[in-house]
Amino acid sequence: NTRMKGYFVIAIVSFVNYAAADVKKDGEFNTPININEDESGLTIVMVSSIISMVLCSFMVIIGLDRFTRLQRYWKQVIQPKSKIELVILVFLVIWWTVFTFIITAVTGVAGGGSRLYNVYFSTWICLITSFWTLERWVVRAGYMTSLYDFMMESPNRSAGWMVLGIASILNLLFHVNTKNNWDSAVINLEDEDKQKNVKDYFDNIYSNGQPEWVIALTIITAIVSVVFILIEIFRNNRSAQQSEQPEIEIKMEGIMLFVLTICWVPTGFFVTTIGGVANAISNIYFF
């Protein structure tokens, strides 16, 4: 049962998430640009991790049960097309989607500059593994092929455009959230000196037009990606004789890829270096 691997990973990483928050809660916030110093943020991390850890540990235990009289009932929970397991997986996906945004956003306890790397990365691993385990359930139930096979079988370069489009949309959401919330979140800082340092830090970043450029480039990238995905979808609805890309489309696609590469390479370099909008480990750094 490959889904047991997913439950096992989520259980272990949830424990890491909890432990990292617990250790930090016993210490002090001494990072230079962390916005959320409220201990309630760490409490949120610990509560979300405990529930996830208990639920996934339970799924691992019943999946490994070969000795008790309850094993025949457990098999009904983890058998293919089990509605109970589907509900659990959907819950995990929704659970970690919500808490990943709360924890890793600019106002979250593991947001940019917090340096709570264990909390940040373990939260994202739980979210990604939840999606992976749900995908394994869907494949095992026979409702669809695996996501990997789907991407590999996608014609031409549509798989790449899908990845680029999704990454661009997420990047846009994270940038807009950061731009709109950092200033109002600064007032949560109790130390006036740190409040001034954080305000100066973000004022410097958002006064040079860099965020606006990144947001504009992200929007353009998302639009271009969606256009080429739609072209591929409409082409596949035609007859097989018309499924190949015309030469003019190949040239246009090549030009767009070249332009986007030329724009993103220096942009990625400058925004992730010191003084850049994404210089701290955060969502906008990776996307």
PDB file of C-alpha atoms in Angstrom:
ATOM      1  CA  ASN A   1       0.000   0.000   0.000  1.00  0.00           C
ATOM      2  CA  THR A   2       1.924   3.043  -1.249  1.00  0.00           C
ATOM      3  CA  ARG A   3      -0.397   5.373   0.636  1.00  0.00           C
ATOM      4  CA  MET A   4       1.081   4.088   3.904  1.00  0.00           C
ATOM      5  CA  LYS A   5       4.336   5.769   2.866  1.00  0.00           C
ATOM      6  CA  GLY A   6       2.488   9.070   2.662  1.00  0.00           C
ATOM      7  CA  TYR A   7       0.843   8.661   6.056  1.00  0.00           C
ATOM      8  CA  PHE A   8       4.177   7.658   7.592  1.00  0.00           C
ATOM      9  CA  VAL A   9       5.955  10.727   6.166  1.00  0.00           C
ATOM     10  CA  ILE A  10       3.197  13.092   7.296  1.00  0.00           C
ATOM     11  CA  ALA A  11       3.210  11.602  10.806  1.00  0.00           C
ATOM     12  CA  ILE A  12       6.992  11.942  11.174  1.00  0.00           C
ATOM     13  CA  VAL A  13       7.195  15.420   9.651  1.00  0.00           C
ATOM     14  CA  SER A  14       4.220  16.593  11.734  1.00  0.00           C
ATOM     15  CA  PHE A  15       6.194  15.567  14.813  1.00  0.00           C
ATOM     16  CA  VAL A  16       9.184  17.586  13.554  1.00  0.00           C
ATOM     17  CA  ASN A  17       6.849  20.529  12.967  1.00  0.00           C
ATOM     18  CA  TYR A  18       5.480  20.264  16.503  1.00  0.00           C
ATOM     19  CA  ALA A  19       8.900  19.838  18.095  1.00  0.00           C
ATOM     20  CA  ALA A  20      10.367  22.846  16.249  1.00  0.00           C
ATOM     21  CA  ALA A  21       7.479  25.056  17.390  1.00  0.00           C
ATOM     22  CA  ASP A  22       7.683  23.754  20.957  1.00  0.00           C
ATOM     23  CA  VAL A  23      11.421  24.455  21.175  1.00  0.00           C
ATOM     24  CA  LYS A  24      10.919  27.954  19.806  1.00  0.00           C
ATOM     25  CA  LYS A  25       8.067  28.617  22.202  1.00  0.00           C
ATOM     26  CA  ASP A  26      10.388  27.941  25.127  1.00  0.00           C
ATOM     27  CA  GLY A  27      12.942  30.390  23.708  1.00  0.00           C
ATOM     28  CA  GLU A  28      12.767  33.973  22.504  1.00  0.00           C
ATOM     29  CA  PHE A  29      12.095  35.680  19.213  1.00  0.00           C
ATOM     30  CA  ASN A  30      15.409  37.289  18.348  1.00  0.00           C
ATOM     31  CA  THR A  31      15.302  37.450  14.568  1.00  0.00           C
ATOM     32  CA  PRO A  32      15.739  40.847  12.916  1.00  0.00           C
ATOM     33  CA  ILE A  33      12.820  40.948  10.495  1.00  0.00           C
ATOM     34  CA  ASN A  34      10.226  38.536  11.846  1.00  0.00           C
ATOM     35  CA  ILE A  35       6.808  40.188  11.898  1.00  0.00           C
ATOM     36  CA  ASN A  36       4.756  37.730  13.936  1.00  0.00           C
ATOM     37  CA  GLU A  37       6.100  37.536  17.474  1.00  0.00           C
ATOM     38  CA  ASP A  38       2.778  36.412  18.906  1.00  0.00           C
ATOM     39  CA  GLU A  39       3.104  33.033  20.618  1.00  0.00           C
ATOM     40  CA  SER A  40      -0.352  32.173  19.331  1.00  0.00           C
ATOM     41  CA  GLY A  41       1.311  31.531  15.968  1.00  0.00           C
ATOM     42  CA  LEU A  42       3.417  28.783  17.524  1.00  0.00           C
ATOM     43  CA  THR A  43       0.327  27.385  19.213  1.00  0.00           C
ATOM     44  CA  ILE A  44      -1.356  27.145  15.815  1.00  0.00           C
ATOM     45  CA  VAL A  45       1.620  25.193  14.493  1.00  0.00           C
ATOM     46  CA  MET A  46       1.553  22.800  17.434  1.00  0.00           C
ATOM     47  CA  VAL A  47      -2.203  22.168  17.271  1.00  0.00           C
ATOM     48  CA  SER A  48      -2.196  21.587  13.509  1.00  0.00           C
ATOM     49  CA  SER A  49       0.762  19.208  13.847  1.00  0.00           C
ATOM     50  CA  ILE A  50      -0.695  17.178  16.712  1.00  0.00           C
ATOM     51  CA  ILE A  51      -3.973  16.518  14.906  1.00  0.00           C
ATOM     52  CA  SER A  52      -2.160  15.584  11.705  1.00  0.00           C
ATOM     53  CA  MET A  53       0.338  13.367  13.558  1.00  0.00           C
ATOM     54  CA  VAL A  54      -2.358  11.496  15.491  1.00  0.00           C
ATOM     55  CA  LEU A  55      -4.530  10.939  12.419  1.00  0.00           C
ATOM     56  CA  CYS A  56      -1.696   9.717  10.193  1.00  0.00           C
ATOM     57  CA  SER A  57      -0.180   7.574  12.945  1.00  0.00           C
ATOM     58  CA  PHE A  58      -3.555   5.890  13.308  1.00  0.00           C
ATOM     59  CA  MET A  59      -3.656   5.165   9.576  1.00  0.00           C
ATOM     60  CA  VAL A  60      -0.151   3.682   9.700  1.00  0.00           C
ATOM     61  CA  ILE A  61      -1.050   1.479  12.686  1.00  0.00           C
ATOM     62  CA  ILE A  62      -4.201   0.047  11.105  1.00  0.00           C
ATOM     63  CA  GLY A  63      -2.307  -0.481   7.853  1.00  0.00           C
ATOM     64  CA  LEU A  64       0.317  -2.559   9.675  1.00  0.00           C
ATOM     65  CA  ASP A  65      -2.110  -4.461  11.888  1.00  0.00           C
ATOM     66  CA  ARG A  66      -1.746  -8.192  11.224  1.00  0.00           C
ATOM     67  CA  PHE A  67      -2.438  -9.526  14.721  1.00  0.00           C
ATOM     68  CA  THR A  68      -5.615  -8.113  16.276  1.00  0.00           C
ATOM     69  CA  ARG A  69      -9.174  -9.202  15.598  1.00  0.00           C
ATOM     70  CA  LEU A  70      -9.909  -5.742  14.264  1.00  0.00           C
ATOM     71  CA  GLN A  71      -7.721  -6.171  11.200  1.00  0.00           C
ATOM     72  CA  ARG A  72     -10.641  -7.239   9.027  1.00  0.00           C
ATOM     73  CA  TYR A  73     -12.384  -3.966   9.847  1.00  0.00           C
ATOM     74  CA  TRP A  74      -9.228  -1.956   9.219  1.00  0.00           C
ATOM     75  CA  LYS A  75      -8.998  -3.493   5.745  1.00  0.00           C
ATOM     76  CA  GLN A  76     -12.324  -1.898   4.886  1.00  0.00           C
ATOM     77  CA  VAL A  77     -10.893   1.500   5.805  1.00  0.00           C
ATOM     78  CA  ILE A  78      -7.791   1.219   3.600  1.00  0.00           C
ATOM     79  CA  GLN A  79      -9.136  -0.880   0.738  1.00  0.00           C
ATOM     80  CA  PRO A  80      -9.265   0.643  -2.792  1.00  0.00           C
ATOM     81  CA  LYS A  81     -12.146   3.095  -3.257  1.00  0.00           C
ATOM     82  CA  SER A  82     -12.668   3.371   0.508  1.00  0.00           C
ATOM     83  CA  LYS A  83     -14.831   6.425   1.150  1.00  0.00           C
ATOM     84  CA  ILE A  84     -13.576   6.666   4.729  1.00  0.00           C
ATOM     85  CA  GLU A  85      -9.964   6.972   3.580  1.00  0.00           C
ATOM     86  CA  LEU A  86     -10.999   9.463   0.904  1.00  0.00           C
ATOM     87  CA  VAL A  87     -12.606  11.673   3.550  1.00  0.00           C
ATOM     88  CA  ILE A  88      -9.448  11.471   5.668  1.00  0.00           C
ATOM     89  CA  LEU A  89      -7.215  12.389   2.729  1.00  0.00           C
ATOM     90  CA  VAL A  90      -9.415  15.281   1.617  1.00  0.00           C
ATOM     91  CA  PHE A  91      -9.403  16.514   5.208  1.00  0.00           C
ATOM     92  CA  LEU A  92      -5.578  16.368   5.308  1.00  0.00           C
ATOM     93  CA  VAL A  93      -5.283  18.257   2.015  1.00  0.00           C
ATOM     94  CA  ILE A  94      -7.666  21.004   3.135  1.00  0.00           C
ATOM     95  CA  TRP A  95      -6.132  21.058   6.626  1.00  0.00           C
ATOM     96  CA  TRP A  96      -2.568  21.556   5.446  1.00  0.00           C
ATOM     97  CA  THR A  97      -3.539  23.926   2.621  1.00  0.00           C
ATOM     98  CA  VAL A  98      -5.151  26.279   5.120  1.00  0.00           C
ATOM     99  CA  PHE A  99      -2.428  26.019   7.746  1.00  0.00           C
ATOM    100  CA  THR A 100       0.415  26.241   5.243  1.00  0.00           C
ATOM    101  CA  PHE A 101      -0.914  29.615   4.156  1.00  0.00           C
ATOM    102  CA  ILE A 102      -1.443  30.765   7.762  1.00  0.00           C
ATOM    103  CA  ILE A 103       1.969  29.574   8.981  1.00  0.00           C
ATOM    104  CA  THR A 104       4.186  30.540   6.026  1.00  0.00           C
ATOM    105  CA  ALA A 105       2.542  33.789   4.905  1.00  0.00           C
ATOM    106  CA  VAL A 106       4.319  37.077   5.617  1.00  0.00           C
ATOM    107  CA  THR A 107       2.302  37.494   8.842  1.00  0.00           C
ATOM    108  CA  GLY A 108       2.752  33.840   9.809  1.00  0.00           C
ATOM    109  CA  VAL A 109       5.083  32.589  12.486  1.00  0.00           C
ATOM    110  CA  ALA A 110       7.313  30.950   9.843  1.00  0.00           C
ATOM    111  CA  GLY A 111       7.032  33.759   7.306  1.00  0.00           C
ATOM    112  CA  GLY A 112       9.933  35.483   5.596  1.00  0.00           C
ATOM    113  CA  GLY A 113      12.721  36.426   7.982  1.00  0.00           C
ATOM    114  CA  SER A 114      11.541  34.237  10.855  1.00  0.00           C
ATOM    115  CA  ARG A 115      14.385  31.750  10.322  1.00  0.00           C
ATOM    116  CA  LEU A 116      12.119  28.998  11.632  1.00  0.00           C
ATOM    117  CA  TYR A 117      13.317  26.738   8.846  1.00  0.00           C
ATOM    118  CA  ASN A 118      12.181  23.476  10.440  1.00  0.00           C
ATOM    119  CA  VAL A 119       8.651  24.819  10.840  1.00  0.00           C
ATOM    120  CA  TYR A 120       8.595  26.301   7.352  1.00  0.00           C
ATOM    121  CA  PHE A 121       9.870  23.271   5.447  1.00  0.00           C
ATOM    122  CA  SER A 122       8.033  20.646   7.496  1.00  0.00           C
ATOM    123  CA  THR A 123       4.763  22.508   6.917  1.00  0.00           C
ATOM    124  CA  TRP A 124       5.259  22.477   3.161  1.00  0.00           C
ATOM    125  CA  ILE A 125       6.327  18.814   3.201  1.00  0.00           C
ATOM    126  CA  CYS A 126       3.108  17.887   5.009  1.00  0.00           C
ATOM    127  CA  LEU A 127       1.051  19.749   2.406  1.00  0.00           C
ATOM    128  CA  ILE A 128       2.839  18.247  -0.604  1.00  0.00           C
ATOM    129  CA  THR A 129       2.725  14.728   0.863  1.00  0.00           C
ATOM    130  CA  SER A 130      -0.999  15.100   1.562  1.00  0.00           C
ATOM    131  CA  PHE A 131      -1.611  15.870  -2.116  1.00  0.00           C
ATOM    132  CA  TRP A 132       0.657  12.993  -3.152  1.00  0.00           C
ATOM    133  CA  THR A 133      -1.172  10.506  -0.919  1.00  0.00           C
ATOM    134  CA  LEU A 134      -4.557  11.648  -2.230  1.00  0.00           C
ATOM    135  CA  GLU A 135      -3.267  11.214  -5.784  1.00  0.00           C
ATOM    136  CA  ARG A 136      -2.171   7.667  -4.880  1.00  0.00           C
ATOM    137  CA  TRP A 137      -5.713   6.919  -3.636  1.00  0.00           C
ATOM    138  CA  VAL A 138      -7.263   8.218  -6.865  1.00  0.00           C
ATOM    139  CA  VAL A 139      -4.874   6.155  -9.001  1.00  0.00           C
ATOM    140  CA  ARG A 140      -5.401   3.008  -6.917  1.00  0.00           C
ATOM    141  CA  ALA A 141      -9.149   3.458  -7.203  1.00  0.00           C
ATOM    142  CA  GLY A 142      -8.789   3.506 -10.990  1.00  0.00           C
ATOM    143  CA  TYR A 143     -10.336   6.932 -11.492  1.00  0.00           C
ATOM    144  CA  MET A 144      -7.348   8.412 -13.343  1.00  0.00           C
ATOM    145  CA  THR A 145      -3.746   7.815 -14.307  1.00  0.00           C
ATOM    146  CA  SER A 146      -0.938   9.112 -12.115  1.00  0.00           C
ATOM    147  CA  LEU A 147      -0.047  12.785 -12.286  1.00  0.00           C
ATOM    148  CA  TYR A 148       3.442  11.874 -13.466  1.00  0.00           C
ATOM    149  CA  ASP A 149       2.081   9.783 -16.362  1.00  0.00           C
ATOM    150  CA  PHE A 150      -0.368  12.539 -17.226  1.00  0.00           C
ATOM    151  CA  MET A 151       2.434  15.107 -17.416  1.00  0.00           C
ATOM    152  CA  MET A 152       4.702  12.795 -19.413  1.00  0.00           C
ATOM    153  CA  GLU A 153       1.928  11.969 -21.901  1.00  0.00           C
ATOM    154  CA  SER A 154       0.987  15.614 -22.410  1.00  0.00           C
ATOM    155  CA  PRO A 155       1.714  16.628 -26.009  1.00  0.00           C
ATOM    156  CA  ASN A 156       4.541  18.954 -27.006  1.00  0.00           C
ATOM    157  CA  ARG A 157       5.563  21.261 -24.133  1.00  0.00           C
ATOM    158  CA  SER A 158       2.172  21.562 -22.436  1.00  0.00           C
ATOM    159  CA  ALA A 159       3.459  19.860 -19.251  1.00  0.00           C
ATOM    160  CA  GLY A 160       6.078  22.575 -18.853  1.00  0.00           C
ATOM    161  CA  TRP A 161       3.502  25.295 -19.439  1.00  0.00           C
ATOM    162  CA  MET A 162       1.258  23.719 -16.784  1.00  0.00           C
ATOM    163  CA  VAL A 163       4.039  23.782 -14.204  1.00  0.00           C
ATOM    164  CA  LEU A 164       5.005  27.331 -15.168  1.00  0.00           C
ATOM    165  CA  GLY A 165       1.388  28.487 -15.010  1.00  0.00           C
ATOM    166  CA  ILE A 166       0.737  26.977 -11.573  1.00  0.00           C
ATOM    167  CA  ALA A 167       4.017  28.339 -10.183  1.00  0.00           C
ATOM    168  CA  SER A 168       3.241  31.797 -11.598  1.00  0.00           C
ATOM    169  CA  ILE A 169      -0.219  31.899 -10.041  1.00  0.00           C
ATOM    170  CA  LEU A 170       1.122  30.827  -6.648  1.00  0.00           C
ATOM    171  CA  ASN A 171       3.958  33.343  -6.938  1.00  0.00           C
ATOM    172  CA  LEU A 172       1.461  36.096  -7.723  1.00  0.00           C
ATOM    173  CA  LEU A 173      -0.705  35.212  -4.724  1.00  0.00           C
ATOM    174  CA  PHE A 174       2.279  35.183  -2.364  1.00  0.00           C
ATOM    175  CA  HIS A 175       3.643  38.498  -3.677  1.00  0.00           C
ATOM    176  CA  VAL A 176       0.272  40.237  -3.421  1.00  0.00           C
ATOM    177  CA  ASN A 177      -0.252  38.881   0.085  1.00  0.00           C
ATOM    178  CA  THR A 178       3.180  40.094   1.179  1.00  0.00           C
ATOM    179  CA  LYS A 179       2.762  43.515  -0.417  1.00  0.00           C
ATOM    180  CA  ASN A 180      -0.680  44.081   1.123  1.00  0.00           C
ATOM    181  CA  ASN A 181      -0.047  42.783   4.632  1.00  0.00           C
ATOM    182  CA  TRP A 182       3.477  43.576   5.776  1.00  0.00           C
ATOM    183  CA  ASP A 183       2.767  47.171   6.814  1.00  0.00           C
ATOM    184  CA  SER A 184      -0.342  46.387   8.861  1.00  0.00           C
ATOM    185  CA  ALA A 185       1.423  43.436  10.494  1.00  0.00           C
ATOM    186  CA  VAL A 186       4.384  45.525  11.715  1.00  0.00           C
ATOM    187  CA  ILE A 187       2.218  47.067  14.419  1.00  0.00           C
ATOM    188  CA  ASN A 188       2.068  43.665  16.133  1.00  0.00           C
ATOM    189  CA  LEU A 189       5.681  44.091  17.218  1.00  0.00           C
ATOM    190  CA  GLU A 190       5.996  45.168  20.851  1.00  0.00           C
ATOM    191  CA  ASP A 191       9.607  46.336  20.657  1.00  0.00           C
ATOM    192  CA  GLU A 192       9.680  49.836  19.132  1.00  0.00           C
ATOM    193  CA  ASP A 193      13.258  49.490  17.886  1.00  0.00           C
ATOM    194  CA  LYS A 194      12.476  46.225  16.123  1.00  0.00           C
ATOM    195  CA  GLN A 195       9.266  47.750  14.758  1.00  0.00           C
ATOM    196  CA  LYS A 196      11.319  50.572  13.229  1.00  0.00           C
ATOM    197  CA  ASN A 197      13.901  48.141  11.824  1.00  0.00           C
ATOM    198  CA  VAL A 198      11.242  45.970  10.211  1.00  0.00           C
ATOM    199  CA  LYS A 199       9.415  49.001   8.799  1.00  0.00           C
ATOM    200  CA  ASP A 200      12.654  50.414   7.348  1.00  0.00           C
ATOM    201  CA  TYR A 201      13.474  46.988   5.903  1.00  0.00           C
ATOM    202  CA  PHE A 202      10.196  46.706   4.013  1.00  0.00           C
ATOM    203  CA  ASP A 203      10.033  50.405   3.123  1.00  0.00           C
ATOM    204  CA  ASN A 204      13.390  50.052   1.390  1.00  0.00           C
ATOM    205  CA  ILE A 205      12.220  47.016  -0.580  1.00  0.00           C
ATOM    206  CA  TYR A 206       8.869  48.436  -1.635  1.00  0.00           C
ATOM    207  CA  SER A 207      10.170  51.870  -2.632  1.00  0.00           C
ATOM    208  CA  ASN A 208      12.310  50.784  -5.607  1.00  0.00           C
ATOM    209  CA  GLY A 209       9.566  49.380  -7.843  1.00  0.00           C
ATOM    210  CA  GLN A 210      11.004  45.858  -7.669  1.00  0.00           C
ATOM    211  CA  PRO A 211       7.831  44.190  -6.308  1.00  0.00           C
ATOM    212  CA  GLU A 212       5.688  45.805  -9.006  1.00  0.00           C
ATOM    213  CA  TRP A 213       8.030  44.470 -11.697  1.00  0.00           C
ATOM    214  CA  VAL A 214       7.936  40.952 -10.259  1.00  0.00           C
ATOM    215  CA  ILE A 215       4.139  41.003 -10.005  1.00  0.00           C
ATOM    216  CA  ALA A 216       3.782  42.284 -13.579  1.00  0.00           C
ATOM    217  CA  LEU A 217       6.214  39.661 -14.905  1.00  0.00           C
ATOM    218  CA  THR A 218       4.381  36.941 -12.980  1.00  0.00           C
ATOM    219  CA  ILE A 219       1.034  37.991 -14.444  1.00  0.00           C
ATOM    220  CA  ILE A 220       2.468  37.987 -17.971  1.00  0.00           C
ATOM    221  CA  THR A 221       4.014  34.553 -17.415  1.00  0.00           C
ATOM    222  CA  ALA A 222       0.723  33.145 -16.129  1.00  0.00           C
ATOM    223  CA  ILE A 223      -1.223  34.556 -19.079  1.00  0.00           C
ATOM    224  CA  VAL A 224       1.258  33.206 -21.641  1.00  0.00           C
ATOM    225  CA  SER A 225       1.182  29.785 -19.961  1.00  0.00           C
ATOM    226  CA  VAL A 226      -2.615  29.648 -19.979  1.00  0.00           C
ATOM    227  CA  VAL A 227      -2.717  30.677 -23.650  1.00  0.00           C
ATOM    228  CA  PHE A 228      -0.419  27.850 -24.762  1.00  0.00           C
ATOM    229  CA  ILE A 229      -2.257  25.339 -22.559  1.00  0.00           C
ATOM    230  CA  LEU A 230      -5.582  26.357 -24.121  1.00  0.00           C
ATOM    231  CA  ILE A 231      -4.108  26.087 -27.617  1.00  0.00           C
ATOM    232  CA  GLU A 232      -3.041  22.513 -26.825  1.00  0.00           C
ATOM    233  CA  ILE A 233      -6.458  21.648 -25.385  1.00  0.00           C
ATOM    234  CA  PHE A 234      -8.318  22.905 -28.459  1.00  0.00           C
ATOM    235  CA  ARG A 235      -5.852  21.181 -30.759  1.00  0.00           C
ATOM    236  CA  ASN A 236      -6.434  17.826 -29.038  1.00  0.00           C
ATOM    237  CA  ASN A 237     -10.152  18.206 -29.633  1.00  0.00           C
ATOM    238  CA  ARG A 238      -9.536  18.181 -33.376  1.00  0.00           C
ATOM    239  CA  SER A 239      -8.747  15.250 -35.594  1.00  0.00           C
ATOM    240  CA  ALA A 240      -5.427  13.418 -35.304  1.00  0.00           C
ATOM    241  CA  GLN A 241      -4.251  14.873 -38.617  1.00  0.00           C
ATOM    242  CA  GLN A 242      -4.360  18.366 -37.094  1.00  0.00           C
ATOM    243  CA  SER A 243      -2.673  17.553 -33.780  1.00  0.00           C
ATOM    244  CA  GLU A 244       0.845  18.674 -34.743  1.00  0.00           C
ATOM    245  CA  GLN A 245       2.035  22.207 -34.035  1.00  0.00           C
ATOM    246  CA  PRO A 246       2.244  24.484 -37.065  1.00  0.00           C
ATOM    247  CA  GLU A 247       5.657  26.005 -37.693  1.00  0.00           C
ATOM    248  CA  ILE A 248       4.524  29.542 -36.897  1.00  0.00           C
ATOM    249  CA  GLU A 249       3.286  28.405 -33.479  1.00  0.00           C
ATOM    250  CA  ILE A 250       6.587  26.672 -32.711  1.00  0.00           C
ATOM    251  CA  LYS A 251       8.466  29.871 -33.547  1.00  0.00           C
ATOM    252  CA  MET A 252       6.135  32.016 -31.429  1.00  0.00           C
ATOM    253  CA  GLU A 253       6.450  29.596 -28.532  1.00  0.00           C
ATOM    254  CA  GLY A 254      10.241  29.661 -28.828  1.00  0.00           C
ATOM    255  CA  ILE A 255      10.284  33.463 -28.857  1.00  0.00           C
ATOM    256  CA  MET A 256       8.066  33.650 -25.755  1.00  0.00           C
ATOM    257  CA  LEU A 257      10.208  31.123 -23.904  1.00  0.00           C
ATOM    258  CA  PHE A 258      13.351  33.064 -24.822  1.00  0.00           C
ATOM    259  CA  VAL A 259      11.844  36.387 -23.666  1.00  0.00           C
ATOM    260  CA  LEU A 260      10.574  34.896 -20.404  1.00  0.00           C
ATOM    261  CA  THR A 261      13.970  33.320 -19.722  1.00  0.00           C
ATOM    262  CA  ILE A 262      15.774  36.597 -20.411  1.00  0.00           C
ATOM    263  CA  CYS A 263      13.405  38.373 -17.996  1.00  0.00           C
ATOM    264  CA  TRP A 264      13.340  35.786 -15.217  1.00  0.00           C
ATOM    265  CA  VAL A 265      17.067  35.009 -14.937  1.00  0.00           C
ATOM    266  CA  PRO A 266      18.152  38.510 -13.819  1.00  0.00           C
ATOM    267  CA  THR A 267      14.902  39.002 -11.901  1.00  0.00           C
ATOM    268  CA  GLY A 268      15.476  35.811  -9.924  1.00  0.00           C
ATOM    269  CA  PHE A 269      19.028  36.900  -9.183  1.00  0.00           C
ATOM    270  CA  PHE A 270      18.211  40.391  -7.924  1.00  0.00           C
ATOM    271  CA  VAL A 271      15.065  39.618  -5.899  1.00  0.00           C
ATOM    272  CA  THR A 272      16.769  36.804  -3.951  1.00  0.00           C
ATOM    273  CA  THR A 273      19.944  38.705  -3.061  1.00  0.00           C
ATOM    274  CA  ILE A 274      20.375  41.122  -0.150  1.00  0.00           C
ATOM    275  CA  GLY A 275      17.933  44.003  -0.512  1.00  0.00           C
ATOM    276  CA  GLY A 276      15.651  42.007  -2.782  1.00  0.00           C
ATOM    277  CA  VAL A 277      11.986  41.464  -2.113  1.00  0.00           C
ATOM    278  CA  ALA A 278      12.549  37.703  -1.784  1.00  0.00           C
ATOM    279  CA  ASN A 279      15.968  37.652  -0.109  1.00  0.00           C
ATOM    280  CA  ALA A 280      14.674  35.856   3.011  1.00  0.00           C
ATOM    281  CA  ILE A 281      13.604  32.208   2.959  1.00  0.00           C
ATOM    282  CA  SER A 282       9.887  32.507   2.254  1.00  0.00           C
ATOM    283  CA  ASN A 283       7.171  31.535  -0.207  1.00  0.00           C
ATOM    284  CA  ILE A 284       8.120  34.244  -2.671  1.00  0.00           C
ATOM    285  CA  TYR A 285      11.751  33.104  -2.541  1.00  0.00           C
ATOM    286  CA  PHE A 286      10.962  29.649  -3.918  1.00  0.00           C
ATOM    287  CA  PHE A 287       8.176  30.500  -6.335  1.00  0.00           C
TER     288      PHE A 287
END
